Structures are given as C-alpha cells and as structure tokens.
PDB file of C-alpha atoms in Angstrom:
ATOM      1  CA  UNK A 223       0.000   0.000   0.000  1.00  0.00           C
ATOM      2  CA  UNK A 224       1.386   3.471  -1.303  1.00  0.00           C
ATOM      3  CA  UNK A 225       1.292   6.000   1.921  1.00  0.00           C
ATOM      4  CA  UNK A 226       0.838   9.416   1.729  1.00  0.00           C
ATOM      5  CA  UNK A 227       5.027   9.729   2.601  1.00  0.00           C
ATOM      6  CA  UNK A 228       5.653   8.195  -0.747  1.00  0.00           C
ATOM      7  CA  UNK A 229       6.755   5.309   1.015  1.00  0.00           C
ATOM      8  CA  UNK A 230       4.848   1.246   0.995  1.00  0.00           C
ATOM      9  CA  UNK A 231       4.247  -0.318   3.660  1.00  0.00           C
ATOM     10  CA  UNK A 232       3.778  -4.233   3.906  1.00  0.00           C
ATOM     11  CA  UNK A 233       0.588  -6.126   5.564  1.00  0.00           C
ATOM     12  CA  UNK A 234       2.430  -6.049   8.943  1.00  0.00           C
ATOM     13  CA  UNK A 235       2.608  -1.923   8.922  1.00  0.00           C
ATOM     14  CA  UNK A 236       6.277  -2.419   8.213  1.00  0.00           C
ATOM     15  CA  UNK A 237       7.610   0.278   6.072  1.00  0.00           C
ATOM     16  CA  UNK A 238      11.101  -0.332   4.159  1.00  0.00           C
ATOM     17  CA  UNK A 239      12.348   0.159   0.292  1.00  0.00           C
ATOM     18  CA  UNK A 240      12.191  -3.293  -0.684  1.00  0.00           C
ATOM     19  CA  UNK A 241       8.632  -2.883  -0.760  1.00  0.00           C
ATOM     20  CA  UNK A 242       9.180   0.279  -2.941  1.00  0.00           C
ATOM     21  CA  UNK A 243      11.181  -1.429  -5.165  1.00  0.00           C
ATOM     22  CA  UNK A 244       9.247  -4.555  -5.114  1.00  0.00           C
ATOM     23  CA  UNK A 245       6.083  -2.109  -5.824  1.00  0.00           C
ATOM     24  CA  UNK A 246       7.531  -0.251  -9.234  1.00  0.00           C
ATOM     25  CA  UNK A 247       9.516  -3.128 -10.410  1.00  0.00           C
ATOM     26  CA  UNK A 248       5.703  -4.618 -10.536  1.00  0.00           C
ATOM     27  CA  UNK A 249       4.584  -1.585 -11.980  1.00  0.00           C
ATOM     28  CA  UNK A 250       6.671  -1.258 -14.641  1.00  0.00           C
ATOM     29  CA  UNK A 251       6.255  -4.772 -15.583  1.00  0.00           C
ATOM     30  CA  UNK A 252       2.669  -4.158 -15.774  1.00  0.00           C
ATOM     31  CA  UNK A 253       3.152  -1.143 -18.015  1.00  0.00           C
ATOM     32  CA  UNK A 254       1.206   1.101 -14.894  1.00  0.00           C
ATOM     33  CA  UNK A 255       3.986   3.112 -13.332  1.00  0.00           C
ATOM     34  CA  UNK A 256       1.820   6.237 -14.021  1.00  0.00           C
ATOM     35  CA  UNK A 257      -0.785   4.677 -11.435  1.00  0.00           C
ATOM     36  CA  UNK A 258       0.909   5.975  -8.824  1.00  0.00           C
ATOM     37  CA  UNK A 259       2.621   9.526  -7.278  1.00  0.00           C
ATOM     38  CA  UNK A 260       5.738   8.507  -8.612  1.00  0.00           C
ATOM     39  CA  UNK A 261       7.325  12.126  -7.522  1.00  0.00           C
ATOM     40  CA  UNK A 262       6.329  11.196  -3.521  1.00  0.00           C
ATOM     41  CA  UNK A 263       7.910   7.568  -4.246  1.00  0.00           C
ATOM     42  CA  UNK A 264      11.022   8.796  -5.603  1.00  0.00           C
ATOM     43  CA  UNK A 265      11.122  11.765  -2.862  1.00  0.00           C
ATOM     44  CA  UNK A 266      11.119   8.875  -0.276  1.00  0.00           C
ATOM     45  CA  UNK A 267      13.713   6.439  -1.870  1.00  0.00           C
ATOM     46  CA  UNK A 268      15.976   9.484  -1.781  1.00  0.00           C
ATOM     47  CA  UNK A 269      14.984   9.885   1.768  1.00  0.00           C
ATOM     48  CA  UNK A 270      16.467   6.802   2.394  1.00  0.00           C
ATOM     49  CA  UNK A 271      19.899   7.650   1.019  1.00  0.00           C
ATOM     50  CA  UNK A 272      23.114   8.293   3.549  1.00  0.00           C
ATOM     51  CA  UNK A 273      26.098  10.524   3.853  1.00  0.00           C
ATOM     52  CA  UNK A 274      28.124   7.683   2.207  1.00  0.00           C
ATOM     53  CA  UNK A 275      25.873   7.020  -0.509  1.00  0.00           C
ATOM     54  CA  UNK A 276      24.137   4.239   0.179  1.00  0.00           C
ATOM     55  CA  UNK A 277      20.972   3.453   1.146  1.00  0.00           C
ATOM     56  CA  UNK A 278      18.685   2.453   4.107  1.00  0.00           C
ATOM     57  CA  UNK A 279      15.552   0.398   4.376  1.00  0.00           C
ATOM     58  CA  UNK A 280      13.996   3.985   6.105  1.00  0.00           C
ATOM     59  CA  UNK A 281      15.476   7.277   6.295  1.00  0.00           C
ATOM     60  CA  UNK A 282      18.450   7.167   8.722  1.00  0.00           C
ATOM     61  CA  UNK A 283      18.851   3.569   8.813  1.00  0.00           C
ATOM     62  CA  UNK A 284      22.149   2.380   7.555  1.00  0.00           C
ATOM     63  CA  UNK A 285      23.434   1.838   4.743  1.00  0.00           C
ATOM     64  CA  UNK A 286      22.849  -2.354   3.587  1.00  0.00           C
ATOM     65  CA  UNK A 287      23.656  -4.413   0.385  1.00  0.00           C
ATOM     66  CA  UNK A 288      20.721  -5.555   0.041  1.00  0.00           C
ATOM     67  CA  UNK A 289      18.730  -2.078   0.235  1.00  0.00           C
ATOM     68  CA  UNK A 290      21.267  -0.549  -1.966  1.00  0.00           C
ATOM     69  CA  UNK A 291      20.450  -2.776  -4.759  1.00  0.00           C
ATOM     70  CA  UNK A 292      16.243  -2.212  -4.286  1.00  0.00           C
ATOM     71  CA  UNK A 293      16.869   1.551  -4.506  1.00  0.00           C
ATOM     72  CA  UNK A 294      18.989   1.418  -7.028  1.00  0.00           C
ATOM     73  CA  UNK A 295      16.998  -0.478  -8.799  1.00  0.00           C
ATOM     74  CA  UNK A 296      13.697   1.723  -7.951  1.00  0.00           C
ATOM     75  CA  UNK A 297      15.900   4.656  -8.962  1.00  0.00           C
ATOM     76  CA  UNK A 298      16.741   3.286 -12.420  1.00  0.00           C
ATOM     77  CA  UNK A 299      13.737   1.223 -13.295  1.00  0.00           C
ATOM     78  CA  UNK A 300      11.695   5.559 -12.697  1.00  0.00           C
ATOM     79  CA  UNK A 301      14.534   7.174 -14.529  1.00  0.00           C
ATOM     80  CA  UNK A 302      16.001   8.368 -11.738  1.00  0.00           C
ATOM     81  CA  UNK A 303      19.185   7.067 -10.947  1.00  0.00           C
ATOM     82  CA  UNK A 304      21.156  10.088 -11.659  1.00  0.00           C
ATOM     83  CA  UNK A 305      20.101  11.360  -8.777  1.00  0.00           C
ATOM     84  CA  UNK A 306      22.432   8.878  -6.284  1.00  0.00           C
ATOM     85  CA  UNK A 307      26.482   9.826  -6.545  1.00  0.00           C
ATOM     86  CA  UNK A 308      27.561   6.612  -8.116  1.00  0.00           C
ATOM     87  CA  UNK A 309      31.144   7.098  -7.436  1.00  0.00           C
ATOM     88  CA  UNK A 310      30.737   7.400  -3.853  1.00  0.00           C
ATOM     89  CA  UNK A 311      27.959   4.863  -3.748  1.00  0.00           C
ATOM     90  CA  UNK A 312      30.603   2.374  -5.869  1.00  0.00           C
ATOM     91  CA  UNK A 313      33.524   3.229  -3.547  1.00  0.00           C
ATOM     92  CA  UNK A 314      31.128   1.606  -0.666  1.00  0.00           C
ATOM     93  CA  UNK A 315      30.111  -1.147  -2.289  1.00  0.00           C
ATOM     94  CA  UNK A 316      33.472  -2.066  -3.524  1.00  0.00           C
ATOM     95  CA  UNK A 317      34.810  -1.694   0.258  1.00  0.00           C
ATOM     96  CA  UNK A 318      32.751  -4.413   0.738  1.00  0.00           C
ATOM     97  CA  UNK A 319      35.263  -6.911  -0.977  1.00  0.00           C
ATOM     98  CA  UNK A 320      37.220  -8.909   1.409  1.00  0.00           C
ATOM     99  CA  UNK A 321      40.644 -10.634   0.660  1.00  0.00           C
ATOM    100  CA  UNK A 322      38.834 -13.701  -0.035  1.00  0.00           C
ATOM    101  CA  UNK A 323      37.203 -12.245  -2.921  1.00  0.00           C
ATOM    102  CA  UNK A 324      33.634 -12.660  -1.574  1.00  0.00           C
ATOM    103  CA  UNK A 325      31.388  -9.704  -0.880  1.00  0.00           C
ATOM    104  CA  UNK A 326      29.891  -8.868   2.434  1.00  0.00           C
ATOM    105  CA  UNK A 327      26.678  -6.100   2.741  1.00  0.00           C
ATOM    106  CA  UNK A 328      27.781  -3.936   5.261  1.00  0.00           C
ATOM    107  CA  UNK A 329      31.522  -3.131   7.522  1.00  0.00           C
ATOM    108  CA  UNK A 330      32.217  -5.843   9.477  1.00  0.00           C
ATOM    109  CA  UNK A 331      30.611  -8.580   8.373  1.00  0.00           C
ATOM    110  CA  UNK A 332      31.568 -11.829   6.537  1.00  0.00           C
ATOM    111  CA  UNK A 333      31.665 -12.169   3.001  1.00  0.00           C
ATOM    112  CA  UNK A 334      28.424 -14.032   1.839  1.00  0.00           C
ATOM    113  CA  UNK A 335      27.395 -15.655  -1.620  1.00  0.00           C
ATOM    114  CA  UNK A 336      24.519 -13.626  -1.579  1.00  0.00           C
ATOM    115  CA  UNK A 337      25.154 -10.249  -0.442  1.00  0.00           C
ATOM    116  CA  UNK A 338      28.321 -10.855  -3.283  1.00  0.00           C
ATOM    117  CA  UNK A 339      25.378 -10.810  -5.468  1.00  0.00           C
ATOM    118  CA  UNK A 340      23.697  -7.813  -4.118  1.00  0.00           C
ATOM    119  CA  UNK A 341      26.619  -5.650  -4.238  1.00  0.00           C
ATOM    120  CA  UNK A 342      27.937  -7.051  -7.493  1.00  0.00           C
ATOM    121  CA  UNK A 343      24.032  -6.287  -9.300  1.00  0.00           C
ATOM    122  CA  UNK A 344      24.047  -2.984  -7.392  1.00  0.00           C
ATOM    123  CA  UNK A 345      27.504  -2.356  -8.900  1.00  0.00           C
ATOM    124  CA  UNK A 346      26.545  -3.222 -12.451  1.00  0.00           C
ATOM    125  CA  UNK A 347      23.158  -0.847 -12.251  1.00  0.00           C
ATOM    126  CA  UNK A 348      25.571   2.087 -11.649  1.00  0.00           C
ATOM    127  CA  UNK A 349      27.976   1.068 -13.955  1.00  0.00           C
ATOM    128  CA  UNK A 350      30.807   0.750 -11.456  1.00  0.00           C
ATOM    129  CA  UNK A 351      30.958  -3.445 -11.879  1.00  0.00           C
ATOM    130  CA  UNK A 352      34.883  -3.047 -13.216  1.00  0.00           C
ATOM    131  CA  UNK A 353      35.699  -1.323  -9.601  1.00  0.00           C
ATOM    132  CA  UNK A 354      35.897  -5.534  -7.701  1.00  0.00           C
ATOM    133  CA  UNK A 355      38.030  -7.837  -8.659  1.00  0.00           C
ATOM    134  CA  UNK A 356      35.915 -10.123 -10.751  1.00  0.00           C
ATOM    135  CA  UNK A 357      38.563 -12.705 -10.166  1.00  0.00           C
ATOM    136  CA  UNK A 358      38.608 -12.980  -6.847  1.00  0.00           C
ATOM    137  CA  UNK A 359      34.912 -13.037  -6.619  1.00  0.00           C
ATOM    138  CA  UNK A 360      34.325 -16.162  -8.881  1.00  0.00           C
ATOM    139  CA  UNK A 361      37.247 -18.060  -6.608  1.00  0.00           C
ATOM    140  CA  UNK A 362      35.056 -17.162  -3.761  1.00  0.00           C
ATOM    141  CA  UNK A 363      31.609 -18.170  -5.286  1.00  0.00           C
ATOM    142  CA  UNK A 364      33.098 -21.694  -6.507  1.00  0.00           C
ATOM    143  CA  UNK A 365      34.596 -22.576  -3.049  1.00  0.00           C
ATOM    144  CA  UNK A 366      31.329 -22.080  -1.756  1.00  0.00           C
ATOM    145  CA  UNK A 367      30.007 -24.553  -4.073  1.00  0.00           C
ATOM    146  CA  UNK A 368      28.977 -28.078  -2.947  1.00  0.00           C
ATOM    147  CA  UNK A 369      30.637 -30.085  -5.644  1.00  0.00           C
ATOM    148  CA  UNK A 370      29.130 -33.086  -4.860  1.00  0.00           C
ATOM    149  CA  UNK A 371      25.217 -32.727  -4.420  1.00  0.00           C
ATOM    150  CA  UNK A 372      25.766 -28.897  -6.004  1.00  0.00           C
ATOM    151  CA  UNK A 373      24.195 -25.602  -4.681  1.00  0.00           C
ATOM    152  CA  UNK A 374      26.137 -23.015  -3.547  1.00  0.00           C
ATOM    153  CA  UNK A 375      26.358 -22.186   0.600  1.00  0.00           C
ATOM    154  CA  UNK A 376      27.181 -18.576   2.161  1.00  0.00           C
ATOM    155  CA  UNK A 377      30.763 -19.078   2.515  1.00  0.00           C
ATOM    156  CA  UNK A 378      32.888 -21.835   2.334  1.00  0.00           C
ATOM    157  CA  UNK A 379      32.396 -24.981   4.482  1.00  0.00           C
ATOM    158  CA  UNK A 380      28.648 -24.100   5.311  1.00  0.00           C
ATOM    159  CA  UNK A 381      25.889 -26.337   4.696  1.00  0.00           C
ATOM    160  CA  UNK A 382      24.399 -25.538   1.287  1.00  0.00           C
ATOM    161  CA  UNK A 383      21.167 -23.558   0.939  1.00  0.00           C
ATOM    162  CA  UNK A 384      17.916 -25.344  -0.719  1.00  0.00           C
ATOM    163  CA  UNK A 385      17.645 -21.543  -2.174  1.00  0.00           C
TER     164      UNK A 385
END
C-alpha cells in the first residue's frame, strides 16, 4: 500500500524500500507506473539515502547491500538514478570486498554468496561493476560450491542452501 510519505508499507505496517522497489519493479512490468505519485515515491527512496551514498531500508537507517540494490533499482527502473552519486555509492560497495574475494553487505561482516550478489548487481546498475576484482569473486563463489550434491552455501564450508 502506497502511503501518503511516498513510502509502501507491507501487511504487517512495516515500512522499508524493498517494498518500494518490489512495488515499481511490478509496476513497470505491468506497463502502470503512471498509477501511482511517482514524484512522492522517488522523494522517499531518496529519503532513504546516507552521507556515504548508500541506502537504508527507512530514512536514517544504515546503509545495507541488500537495500542498496532495491533503490537502485527503484531509482533506475523511474529514470532516476542520476540522482544517487555513483562514485561514492561504488567506492562503498566495492569496500565491501574482502581478501577472499567474496562480498559482504555492510563493515564488518563476513563475506556471503549472496550479499556478493547484491553488491555485485548494485555495482553493475551504476555502472561501477569493473571497480571488484571479478577474479577474486568467482574463486570465492566456486569454493562455496557443494561439488558433490551442487548448490552453492554462504561461505565456504557451510551447509548448502535449498535456495
């Protein structure tokens, strides 16, 4: 449900810009993007945006992978996406590569098969995806691989995910 704030909110009253980005993405897909106050939407997503360009999931949360990549992806799907710095915004995400070559989505945390996704899509909608090292990244992705029943896990050694 679009708010008033320019913001969606989920079923459970939660408000955060995956559902924003969930919300266009659907939109756009549906050729209706003019269905809703796109200029409050947008005004909120940029709301959500920090001091070192990144994004939160609500205005002055911090900035996340995974939030990153649903603005950025609100932001370009509504034309928009000159509106974020994306040098600054790359220079975070590409802090988030660790000497093992894997990704993590925020400081201090472990690298992670799928936050090395979100970065590395967020990094490729701003066109900063030659900033990682590419190499480094697929080393880290393939030791995270179960080679015998396949599927990847977070990191190496895990357990495998079903997803």
């Amino acid at each position: 449900m679009l708010l008033m704030s320019g913001s969606w909110k989920s079923p459970h009253w939660e408000i955060d810009t995956r559902f924003s980005f969930c919300a266009v993405a659907t939109l756009a897909l549906l050729g209706k993007l003019d269905a809703i106050d796109m200029d409050k939407a947008v005004e909120f997503v940029l709301s959500c945006m920090n001091f070192d360009g990144g994004f939160g999931c609500r205005p002055g949360s911090e900035s996340h992978a995974g939030q990153i990549y649903c603005c950025t992806g609100f932001l370009s799907i509504t034309g928009q996406l000159h509106q974020v710095n994306a040098d600054l915004l790359g220079w975070w995400l590409c802090e988030r590569q660790l000497p093992s070559g894997g990704l993590n989505g925020r400081p201090e945390k472990l690298p992670d098969v799928c936050y090395s996704w979100w970065v590395l899509a967020s990094l490729k909608i701003i066109g900063r995806i030659h900033w990682i090292d590419k190499s480094k990244l697929r080393s880290f992705i393939l030791a995270c691989q179960d080679e015998e029943t396949g599927g990847f896990a977070d990191r190496p050694g895990d357990m495998v995910s079903s997803y």
